[in-house]
Short mmCIF file of N, CA and C in Angstrom, two decimals:
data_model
loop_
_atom_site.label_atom_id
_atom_site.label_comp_id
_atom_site.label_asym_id
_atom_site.label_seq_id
_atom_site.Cartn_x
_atom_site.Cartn_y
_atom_site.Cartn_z
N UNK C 121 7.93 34.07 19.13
CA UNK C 121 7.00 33.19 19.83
C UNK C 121 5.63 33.33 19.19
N UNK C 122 5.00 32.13 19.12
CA UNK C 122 3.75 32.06 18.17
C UNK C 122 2.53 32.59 19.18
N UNK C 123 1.55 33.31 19.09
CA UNK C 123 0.89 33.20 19.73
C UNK C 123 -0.39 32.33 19.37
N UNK C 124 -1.29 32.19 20.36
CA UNK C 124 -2.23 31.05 20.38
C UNK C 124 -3.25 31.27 19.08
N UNK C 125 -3.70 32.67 18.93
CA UNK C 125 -4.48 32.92 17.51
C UNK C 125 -3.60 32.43 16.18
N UNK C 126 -2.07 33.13 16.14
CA UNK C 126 -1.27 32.77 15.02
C UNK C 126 -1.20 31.12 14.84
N UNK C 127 -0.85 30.28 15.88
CA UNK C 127 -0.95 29.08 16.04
C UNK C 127 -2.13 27.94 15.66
N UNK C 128 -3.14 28.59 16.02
CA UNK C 128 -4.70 28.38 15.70
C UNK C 128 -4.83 28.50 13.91
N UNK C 129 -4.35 29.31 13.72
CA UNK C 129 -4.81 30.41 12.31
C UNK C 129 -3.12 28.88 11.51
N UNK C 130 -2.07 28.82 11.71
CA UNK C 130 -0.66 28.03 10.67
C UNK C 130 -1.69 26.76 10.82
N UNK C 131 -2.65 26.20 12.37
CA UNK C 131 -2.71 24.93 12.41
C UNK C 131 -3.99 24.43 11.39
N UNK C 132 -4.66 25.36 11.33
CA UNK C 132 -5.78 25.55 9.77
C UNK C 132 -5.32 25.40 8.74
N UNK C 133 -4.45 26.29 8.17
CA UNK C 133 -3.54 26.52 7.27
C UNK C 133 -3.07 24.83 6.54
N UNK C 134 -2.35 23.91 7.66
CA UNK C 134 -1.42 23.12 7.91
C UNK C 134 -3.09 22.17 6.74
N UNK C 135 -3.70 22.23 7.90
CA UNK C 135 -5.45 21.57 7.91
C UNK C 135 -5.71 21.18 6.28
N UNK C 136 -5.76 22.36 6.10
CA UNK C 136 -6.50 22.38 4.45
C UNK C 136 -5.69 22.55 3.61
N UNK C 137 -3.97 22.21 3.29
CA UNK C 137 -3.26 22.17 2.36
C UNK C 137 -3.23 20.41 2.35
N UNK C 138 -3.01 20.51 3.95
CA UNK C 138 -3.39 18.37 3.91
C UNK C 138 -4.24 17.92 3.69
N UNK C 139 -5.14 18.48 3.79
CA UNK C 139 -6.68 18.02 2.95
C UNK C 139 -6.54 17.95 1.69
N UNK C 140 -5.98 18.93 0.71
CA UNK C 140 -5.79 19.34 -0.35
C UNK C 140 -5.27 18.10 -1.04
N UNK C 141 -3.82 17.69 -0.86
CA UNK C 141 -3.08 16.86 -0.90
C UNK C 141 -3.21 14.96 -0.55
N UNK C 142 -4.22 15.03 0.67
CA UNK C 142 -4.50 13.78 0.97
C UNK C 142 -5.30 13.40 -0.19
N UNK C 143 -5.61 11.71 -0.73
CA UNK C 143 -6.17 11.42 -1.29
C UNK C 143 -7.00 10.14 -0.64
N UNK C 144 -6.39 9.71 0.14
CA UNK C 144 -6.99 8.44 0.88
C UNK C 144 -6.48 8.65 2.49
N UNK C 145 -7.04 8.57 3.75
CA UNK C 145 -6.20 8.15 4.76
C UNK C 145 -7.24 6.96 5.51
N UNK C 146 -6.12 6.73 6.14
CA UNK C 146 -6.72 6.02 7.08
C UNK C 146 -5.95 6.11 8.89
N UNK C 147 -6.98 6.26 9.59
CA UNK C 147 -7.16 6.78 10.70
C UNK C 147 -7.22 5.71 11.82
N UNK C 148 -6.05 5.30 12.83
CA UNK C 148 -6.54 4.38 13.88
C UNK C 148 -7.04 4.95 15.22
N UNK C 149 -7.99 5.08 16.00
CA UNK C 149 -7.90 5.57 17.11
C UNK C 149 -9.26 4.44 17.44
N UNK C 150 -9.21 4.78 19.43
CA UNK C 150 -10.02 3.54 19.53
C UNK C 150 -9.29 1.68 19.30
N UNK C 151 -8.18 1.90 18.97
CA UNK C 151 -7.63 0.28 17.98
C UNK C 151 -8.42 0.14 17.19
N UNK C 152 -9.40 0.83 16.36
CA UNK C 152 -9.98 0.71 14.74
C UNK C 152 -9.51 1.32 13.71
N UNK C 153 -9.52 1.09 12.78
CA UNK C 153 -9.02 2.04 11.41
C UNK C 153 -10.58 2.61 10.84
N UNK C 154 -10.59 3.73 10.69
CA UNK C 154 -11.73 4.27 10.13
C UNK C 154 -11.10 4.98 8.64
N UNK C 155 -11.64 4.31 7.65
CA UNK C 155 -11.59 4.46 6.22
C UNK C 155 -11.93 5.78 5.63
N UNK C 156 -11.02 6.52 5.35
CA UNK C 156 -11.62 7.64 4.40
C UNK C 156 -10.51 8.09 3.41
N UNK C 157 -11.84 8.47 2.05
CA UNK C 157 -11.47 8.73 0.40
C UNK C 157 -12.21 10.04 0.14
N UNK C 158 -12.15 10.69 -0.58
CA UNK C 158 -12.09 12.22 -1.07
C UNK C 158 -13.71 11.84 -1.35
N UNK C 159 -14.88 11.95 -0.01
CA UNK C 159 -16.10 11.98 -0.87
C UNK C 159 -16.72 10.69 -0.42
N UNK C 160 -16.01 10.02 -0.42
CA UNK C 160 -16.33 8.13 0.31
C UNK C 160 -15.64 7.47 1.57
N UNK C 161 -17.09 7.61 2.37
CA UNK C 161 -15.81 6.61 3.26
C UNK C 161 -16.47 5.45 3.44
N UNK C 162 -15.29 4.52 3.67
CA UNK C 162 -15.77 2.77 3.50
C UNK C 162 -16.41 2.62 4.89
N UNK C 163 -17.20 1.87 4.67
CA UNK C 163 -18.00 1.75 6.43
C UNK C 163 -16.93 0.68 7.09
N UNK C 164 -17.12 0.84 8.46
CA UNK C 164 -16.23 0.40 9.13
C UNK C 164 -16.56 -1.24 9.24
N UNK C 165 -15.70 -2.05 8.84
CA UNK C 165 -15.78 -3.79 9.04
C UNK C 165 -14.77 -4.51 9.98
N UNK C 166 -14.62 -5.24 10.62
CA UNK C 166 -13.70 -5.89 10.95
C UNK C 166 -13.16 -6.79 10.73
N UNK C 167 -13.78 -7.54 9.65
CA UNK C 167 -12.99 -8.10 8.92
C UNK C 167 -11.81 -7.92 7.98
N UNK C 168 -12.59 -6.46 7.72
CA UNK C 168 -11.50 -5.58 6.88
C UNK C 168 -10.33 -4.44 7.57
N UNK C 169 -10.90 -4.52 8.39
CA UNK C 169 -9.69 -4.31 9.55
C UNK C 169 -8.87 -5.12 10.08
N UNK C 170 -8.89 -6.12 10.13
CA UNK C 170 -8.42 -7.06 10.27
C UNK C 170 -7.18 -7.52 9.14
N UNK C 171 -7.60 -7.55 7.82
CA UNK C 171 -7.04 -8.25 6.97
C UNK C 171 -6.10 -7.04 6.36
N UNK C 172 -6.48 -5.45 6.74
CA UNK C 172 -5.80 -4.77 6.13
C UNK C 172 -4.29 -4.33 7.99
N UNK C 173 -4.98 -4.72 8.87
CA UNK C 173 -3.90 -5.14 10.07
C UNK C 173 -3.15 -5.95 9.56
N UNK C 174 -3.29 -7.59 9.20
CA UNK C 174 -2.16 -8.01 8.95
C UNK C 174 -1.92 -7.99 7.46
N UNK C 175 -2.58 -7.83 6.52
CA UNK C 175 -1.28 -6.78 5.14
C UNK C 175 0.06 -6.25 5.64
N UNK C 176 -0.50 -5.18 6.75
CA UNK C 176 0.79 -4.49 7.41
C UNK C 176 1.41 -4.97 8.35
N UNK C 177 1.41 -6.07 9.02
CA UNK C 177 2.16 -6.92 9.73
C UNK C 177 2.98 -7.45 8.89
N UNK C 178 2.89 -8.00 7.25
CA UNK C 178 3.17 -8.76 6.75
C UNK C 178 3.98 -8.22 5.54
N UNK C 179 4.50 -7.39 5.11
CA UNK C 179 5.32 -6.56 4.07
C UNK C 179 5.51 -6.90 3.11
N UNK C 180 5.16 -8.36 2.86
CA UNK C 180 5.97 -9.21 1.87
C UNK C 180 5.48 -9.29 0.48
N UNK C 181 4.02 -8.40 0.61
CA UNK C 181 3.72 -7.95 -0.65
C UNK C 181 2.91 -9.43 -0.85
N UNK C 182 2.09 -9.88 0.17
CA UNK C 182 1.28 -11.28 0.27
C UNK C 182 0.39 -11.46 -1.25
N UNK C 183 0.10 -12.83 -1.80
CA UNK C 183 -1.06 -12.60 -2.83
C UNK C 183 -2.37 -12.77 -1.13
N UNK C 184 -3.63 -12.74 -2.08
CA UNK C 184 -4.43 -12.73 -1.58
C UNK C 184 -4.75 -14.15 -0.72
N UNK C 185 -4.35 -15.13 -1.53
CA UNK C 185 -3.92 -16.83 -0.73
C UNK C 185 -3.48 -16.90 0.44
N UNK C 186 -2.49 -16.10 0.40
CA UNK C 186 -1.49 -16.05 1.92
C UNK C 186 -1.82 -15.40 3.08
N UNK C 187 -2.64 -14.12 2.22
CA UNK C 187 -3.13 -13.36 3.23
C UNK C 187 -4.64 -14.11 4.07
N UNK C 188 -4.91 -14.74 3.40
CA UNK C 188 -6.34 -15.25 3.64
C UNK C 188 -6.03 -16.24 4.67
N UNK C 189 -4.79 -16.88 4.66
CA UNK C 189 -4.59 -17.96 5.26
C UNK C 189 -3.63 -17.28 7.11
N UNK C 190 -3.14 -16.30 6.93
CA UNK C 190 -2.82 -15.30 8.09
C UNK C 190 -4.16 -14.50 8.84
N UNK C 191 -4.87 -14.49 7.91
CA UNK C 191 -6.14 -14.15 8.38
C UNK C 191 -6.77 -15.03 9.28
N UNK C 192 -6.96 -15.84 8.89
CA UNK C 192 -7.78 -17.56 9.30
C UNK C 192 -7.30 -18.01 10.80
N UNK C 193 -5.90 -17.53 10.78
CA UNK C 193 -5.35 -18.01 12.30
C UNK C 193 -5.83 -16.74 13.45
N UNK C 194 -6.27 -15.75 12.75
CA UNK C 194 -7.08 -14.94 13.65
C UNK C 194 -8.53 -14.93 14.06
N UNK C 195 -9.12 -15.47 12.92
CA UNK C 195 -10.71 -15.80 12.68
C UNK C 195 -10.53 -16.46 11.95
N UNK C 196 -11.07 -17.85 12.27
CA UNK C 196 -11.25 -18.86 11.17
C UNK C 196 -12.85 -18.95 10.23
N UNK C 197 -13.55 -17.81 10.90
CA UNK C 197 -14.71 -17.86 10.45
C UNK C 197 -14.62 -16.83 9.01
N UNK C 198 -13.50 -16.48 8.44
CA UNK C 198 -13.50 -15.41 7.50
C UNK C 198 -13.31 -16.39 6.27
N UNK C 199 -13.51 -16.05 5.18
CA UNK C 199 -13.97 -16.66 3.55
C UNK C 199 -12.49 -15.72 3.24
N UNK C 200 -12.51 -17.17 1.82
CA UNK C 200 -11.65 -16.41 0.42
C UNK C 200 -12.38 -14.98 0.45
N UNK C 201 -13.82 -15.59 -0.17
CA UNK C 201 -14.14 -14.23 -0.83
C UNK C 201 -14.57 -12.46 -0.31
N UNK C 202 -14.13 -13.02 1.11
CA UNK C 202 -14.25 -11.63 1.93
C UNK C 202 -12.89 -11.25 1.88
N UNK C 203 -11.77 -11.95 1.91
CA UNK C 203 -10.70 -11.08 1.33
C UNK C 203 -10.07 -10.87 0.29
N UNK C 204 -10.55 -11.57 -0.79
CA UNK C 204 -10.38 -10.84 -2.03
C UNK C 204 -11.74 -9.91 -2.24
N UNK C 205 -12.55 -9.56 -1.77
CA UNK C 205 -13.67 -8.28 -1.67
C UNK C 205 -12.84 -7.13 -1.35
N UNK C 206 -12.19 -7.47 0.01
CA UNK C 206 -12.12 -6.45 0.80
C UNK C 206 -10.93 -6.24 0.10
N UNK C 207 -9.73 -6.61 -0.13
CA UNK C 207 -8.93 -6.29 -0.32
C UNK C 207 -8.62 -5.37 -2.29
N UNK C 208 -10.00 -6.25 -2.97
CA UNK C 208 -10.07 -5.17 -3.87
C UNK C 208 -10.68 -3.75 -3.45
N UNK C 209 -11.50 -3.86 -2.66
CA UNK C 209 -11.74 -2.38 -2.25
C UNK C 209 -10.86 -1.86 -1.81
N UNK C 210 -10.11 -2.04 -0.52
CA UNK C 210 -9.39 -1.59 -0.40
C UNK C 210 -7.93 -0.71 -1.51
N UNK C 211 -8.23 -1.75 -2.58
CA UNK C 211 -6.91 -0.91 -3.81
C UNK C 211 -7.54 -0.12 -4.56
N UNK C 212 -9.05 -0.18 -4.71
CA UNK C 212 -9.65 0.17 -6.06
C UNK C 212 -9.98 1.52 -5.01
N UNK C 213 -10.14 1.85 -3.93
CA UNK C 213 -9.95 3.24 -2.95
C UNK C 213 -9.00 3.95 -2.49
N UNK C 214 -7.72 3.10 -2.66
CA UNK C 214 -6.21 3.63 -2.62
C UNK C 214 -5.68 3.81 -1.31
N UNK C 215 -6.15 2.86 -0.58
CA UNK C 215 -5.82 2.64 0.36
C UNK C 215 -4.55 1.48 0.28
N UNK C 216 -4.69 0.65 -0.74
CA UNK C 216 -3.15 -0.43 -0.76
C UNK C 216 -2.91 -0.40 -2.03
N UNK C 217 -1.65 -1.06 -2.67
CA UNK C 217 -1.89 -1.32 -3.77
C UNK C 217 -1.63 -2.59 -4.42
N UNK C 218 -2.53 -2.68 -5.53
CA UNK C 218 -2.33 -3.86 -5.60
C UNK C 218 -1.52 -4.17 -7.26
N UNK C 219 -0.62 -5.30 -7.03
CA UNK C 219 0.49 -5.15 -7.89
C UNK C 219 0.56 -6.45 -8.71
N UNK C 220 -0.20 -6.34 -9.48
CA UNK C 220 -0.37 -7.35 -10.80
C UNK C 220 0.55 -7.87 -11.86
N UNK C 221 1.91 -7.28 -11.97
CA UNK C 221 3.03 -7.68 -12.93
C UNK C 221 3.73 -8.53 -12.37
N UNK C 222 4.34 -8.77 -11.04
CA UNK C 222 5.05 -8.92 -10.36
C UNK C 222 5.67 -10.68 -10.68
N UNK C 223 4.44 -11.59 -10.51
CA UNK C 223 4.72 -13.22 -10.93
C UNK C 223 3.31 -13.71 -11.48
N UNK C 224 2.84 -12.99 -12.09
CA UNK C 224 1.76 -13.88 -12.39
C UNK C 224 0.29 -13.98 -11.98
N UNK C 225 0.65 -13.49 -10.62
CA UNK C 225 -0.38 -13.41 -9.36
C UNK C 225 -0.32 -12.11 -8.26
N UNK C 226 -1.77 -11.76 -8.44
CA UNK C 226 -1.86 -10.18 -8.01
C UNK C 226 -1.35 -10.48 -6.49
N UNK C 227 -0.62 -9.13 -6.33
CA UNK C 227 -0.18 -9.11 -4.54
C UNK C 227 -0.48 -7.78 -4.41
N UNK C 228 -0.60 -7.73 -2.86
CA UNK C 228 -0.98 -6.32 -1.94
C UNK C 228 0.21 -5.80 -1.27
N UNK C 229 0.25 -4.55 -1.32
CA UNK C 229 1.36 -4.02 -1.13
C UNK C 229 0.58 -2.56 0.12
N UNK C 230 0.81 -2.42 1.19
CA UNK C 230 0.01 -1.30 1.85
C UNK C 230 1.53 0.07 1.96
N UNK C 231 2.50 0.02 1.24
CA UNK C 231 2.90 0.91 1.12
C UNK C 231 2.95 1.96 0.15
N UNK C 232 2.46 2.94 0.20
CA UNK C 232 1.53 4.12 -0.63
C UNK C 232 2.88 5.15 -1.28
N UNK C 233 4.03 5.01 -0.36
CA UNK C 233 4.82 5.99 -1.00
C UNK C 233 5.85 5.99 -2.34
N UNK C 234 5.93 6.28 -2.82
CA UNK C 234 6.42 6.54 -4.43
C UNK C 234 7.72 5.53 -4.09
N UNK C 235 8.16 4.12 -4.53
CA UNK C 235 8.77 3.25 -5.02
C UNK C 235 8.47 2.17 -5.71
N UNK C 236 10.03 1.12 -5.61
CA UNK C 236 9.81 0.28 -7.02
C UNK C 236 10.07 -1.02 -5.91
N UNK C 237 9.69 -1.93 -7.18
CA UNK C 237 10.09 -3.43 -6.45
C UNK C 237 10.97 -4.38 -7.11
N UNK C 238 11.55 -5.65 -6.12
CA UNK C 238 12.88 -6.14 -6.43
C UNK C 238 12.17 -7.53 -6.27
N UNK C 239 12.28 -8.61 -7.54
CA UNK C 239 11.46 -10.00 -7.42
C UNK C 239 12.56 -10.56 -7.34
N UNK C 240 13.24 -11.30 -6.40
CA UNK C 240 14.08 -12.63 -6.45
C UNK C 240 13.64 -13.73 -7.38
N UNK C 241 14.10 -13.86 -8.35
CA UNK C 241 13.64 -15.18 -9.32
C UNK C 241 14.23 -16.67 -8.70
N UNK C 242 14.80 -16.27 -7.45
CA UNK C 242 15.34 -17.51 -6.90
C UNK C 242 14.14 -17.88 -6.13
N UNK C 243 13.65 -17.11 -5.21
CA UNK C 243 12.90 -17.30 -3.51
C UNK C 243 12.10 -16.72 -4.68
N UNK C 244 11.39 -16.07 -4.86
CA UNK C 244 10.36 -15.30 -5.34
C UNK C 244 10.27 -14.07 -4.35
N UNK C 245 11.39 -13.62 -3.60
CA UNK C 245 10.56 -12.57 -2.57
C UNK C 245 10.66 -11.28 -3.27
N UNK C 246 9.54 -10.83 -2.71
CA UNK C 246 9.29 -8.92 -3.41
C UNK C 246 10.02 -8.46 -2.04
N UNK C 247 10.62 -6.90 -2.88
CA UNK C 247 11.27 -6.18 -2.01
C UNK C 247 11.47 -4.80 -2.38
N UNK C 248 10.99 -3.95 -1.17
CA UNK C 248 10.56 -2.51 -1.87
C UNK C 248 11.98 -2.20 -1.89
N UNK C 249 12.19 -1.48 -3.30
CA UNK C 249 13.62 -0.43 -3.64
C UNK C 249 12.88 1.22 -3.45
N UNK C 250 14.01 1.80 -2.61
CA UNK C 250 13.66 3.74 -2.34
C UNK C 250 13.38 3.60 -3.76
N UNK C 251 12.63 4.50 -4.22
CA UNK C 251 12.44 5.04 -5.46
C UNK C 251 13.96 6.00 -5.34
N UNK C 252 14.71 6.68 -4.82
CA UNK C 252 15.75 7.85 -4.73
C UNK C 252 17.10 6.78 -5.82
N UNK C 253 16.45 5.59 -5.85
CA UNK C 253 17.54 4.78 -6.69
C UNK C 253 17.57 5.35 -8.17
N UNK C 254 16.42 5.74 -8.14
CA UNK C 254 16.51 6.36 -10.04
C UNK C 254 15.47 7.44 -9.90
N UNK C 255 16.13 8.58 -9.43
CA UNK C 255 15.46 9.71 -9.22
C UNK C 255 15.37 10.45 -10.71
N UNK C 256 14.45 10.89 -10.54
CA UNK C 256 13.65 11.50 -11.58
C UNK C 256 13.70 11.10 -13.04
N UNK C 257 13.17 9.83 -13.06
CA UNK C 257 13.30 8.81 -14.11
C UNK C 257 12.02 9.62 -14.76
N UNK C 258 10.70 9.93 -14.18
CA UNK C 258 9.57 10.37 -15.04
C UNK C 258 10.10 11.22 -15.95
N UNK C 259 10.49 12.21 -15.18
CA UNK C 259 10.84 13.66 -15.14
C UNK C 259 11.26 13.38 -16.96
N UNK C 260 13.06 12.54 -16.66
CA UNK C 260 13.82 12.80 -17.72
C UNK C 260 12.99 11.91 -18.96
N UNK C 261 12.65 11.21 -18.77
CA UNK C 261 11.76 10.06 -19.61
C UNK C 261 10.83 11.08 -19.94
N UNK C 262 10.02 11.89 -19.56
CA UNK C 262 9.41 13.21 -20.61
C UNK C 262 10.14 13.82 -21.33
N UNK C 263 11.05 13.99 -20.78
CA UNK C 263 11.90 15.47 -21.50
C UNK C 263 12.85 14.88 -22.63
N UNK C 264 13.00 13.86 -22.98
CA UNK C 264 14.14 13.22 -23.69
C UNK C 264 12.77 12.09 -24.68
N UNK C 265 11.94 12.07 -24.65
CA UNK C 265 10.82 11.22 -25.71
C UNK C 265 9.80 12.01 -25.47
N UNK C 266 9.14 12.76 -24.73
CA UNK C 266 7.75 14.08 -25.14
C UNK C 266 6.81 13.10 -24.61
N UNK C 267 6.90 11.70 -23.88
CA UNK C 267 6.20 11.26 -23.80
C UNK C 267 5.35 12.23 -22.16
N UNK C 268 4.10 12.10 -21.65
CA UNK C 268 3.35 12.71 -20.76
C UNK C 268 3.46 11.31 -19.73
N UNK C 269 4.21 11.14 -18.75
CA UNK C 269 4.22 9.95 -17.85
C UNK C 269 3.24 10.27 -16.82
N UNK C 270 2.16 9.52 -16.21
CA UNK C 270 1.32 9.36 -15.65
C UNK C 270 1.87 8.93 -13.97
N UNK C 271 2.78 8.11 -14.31
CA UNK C 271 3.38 7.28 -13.14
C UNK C 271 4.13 6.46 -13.36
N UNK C 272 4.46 5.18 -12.51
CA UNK C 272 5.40 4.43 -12.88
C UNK C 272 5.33 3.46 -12.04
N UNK C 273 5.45 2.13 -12.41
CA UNK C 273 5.44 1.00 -11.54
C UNK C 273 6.87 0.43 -12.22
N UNK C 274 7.34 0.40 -11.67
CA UNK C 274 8.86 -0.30 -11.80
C UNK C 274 9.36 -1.62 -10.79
N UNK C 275 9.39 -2.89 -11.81
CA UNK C 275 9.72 -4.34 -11.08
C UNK C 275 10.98 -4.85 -11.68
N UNK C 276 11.78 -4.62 -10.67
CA UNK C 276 13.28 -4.97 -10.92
C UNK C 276 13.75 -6.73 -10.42
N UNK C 277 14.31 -7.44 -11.55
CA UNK C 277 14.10 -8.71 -11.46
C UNK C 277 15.54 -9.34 -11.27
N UNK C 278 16.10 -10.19 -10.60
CA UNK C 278 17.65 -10.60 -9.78
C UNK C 278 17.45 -11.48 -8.91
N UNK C 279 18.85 -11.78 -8.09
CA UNK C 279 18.56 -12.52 -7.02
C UNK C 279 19.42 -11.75 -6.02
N UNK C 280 18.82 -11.84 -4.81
CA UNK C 280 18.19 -11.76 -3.90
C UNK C 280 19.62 -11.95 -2.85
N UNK C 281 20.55 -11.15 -1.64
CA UNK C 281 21.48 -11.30 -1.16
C UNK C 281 21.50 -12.46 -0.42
N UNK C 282 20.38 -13.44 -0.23
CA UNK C 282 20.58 -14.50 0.61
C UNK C 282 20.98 -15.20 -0.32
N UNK C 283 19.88 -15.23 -1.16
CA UNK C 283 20.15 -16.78 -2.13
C UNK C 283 21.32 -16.67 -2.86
N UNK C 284 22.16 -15.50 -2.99
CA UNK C 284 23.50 -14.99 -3.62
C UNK C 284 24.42 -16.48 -2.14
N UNK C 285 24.10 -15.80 -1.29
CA UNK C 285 24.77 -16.66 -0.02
C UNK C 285 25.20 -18.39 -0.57
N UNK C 286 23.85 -18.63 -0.69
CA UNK C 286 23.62 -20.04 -0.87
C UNK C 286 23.90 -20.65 -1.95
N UNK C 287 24.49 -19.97 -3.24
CA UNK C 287 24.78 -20.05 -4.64
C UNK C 287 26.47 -21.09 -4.79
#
């Protein structure tokens, strides 16, 4: 049984290895998201709360067009250029990301954890693949060419189980 000092003392511990490790979070309480980066935090907007709310309503890996226009039915008083602002800040702070190979036209993606994506060349829809599909692709891709891999954006191109349907 833990006692309350030991407990106090792992929940510190817990504290500053996640600190360590975090690079961006973001925080809702109140129903606001309060922005913070290692050193910077974005001041709080609602517009940009807003537009980074429905990003994540919206999965689909929106360009900035679409999103602007999901936006608009919430506030029609919001501009193009407040969400392509906000939404480059938002990537260029690592809070989303934003995914430029994909068709041509940059899209936002607010899922941060290590995978790849699947473009239907039929529908055009993006679709996150587990990264666990090709596990330790960096890894062996060093060890077999010496190359130093940084990361990896991987866009896997097919069609899509519906439009397979409709074929």
């Amino acid at each position: 049984d833990l006692s309350s000092a030991s407990t106090a003392s792992l929940c510190l511990e817990c504290l500053v290895l996640f600190t360590i490790f975090i690079t961006s979070l973001i925080i809702k309480n109140d129903n606001h998201y309060h922005f913070y980066q290692q050193d910077n935090i974005l001041k709080y907007s609602k517009q940009r709360e807003l537009i980074l709310e429905t990003l994540r309503q919206n999965p689909c890996h929106p360009t900035a067009e679409t999103l602007f226009a999901l936006v608009r039915q919430k506030d029609s008083s919001i501009s193009l250029a407040t969400v392509y602002r906000n939404l480059n800040q938002l990537a260029e702070n690592g809070f989303i990301r934003k995914l430029e190979h994909l068709d041509n036209v940059a899209r936002f993606d607010h899922n941060l954890t290590k995978h790849y994506h699947f473009i239907c060349s039929e529908c055009a829809a993006v679709m996150d693949i587990d990264s666990d599909i090709a596990t330790d692709i960096e890894q062996r891709l060093a060890e077999q060419t010496g190359l130093a891999v940084e990361g990896a954006d991987i866009f896997l191109r097919g069609v899509c189980p519906n439009c397979l349907k409709h074929k």
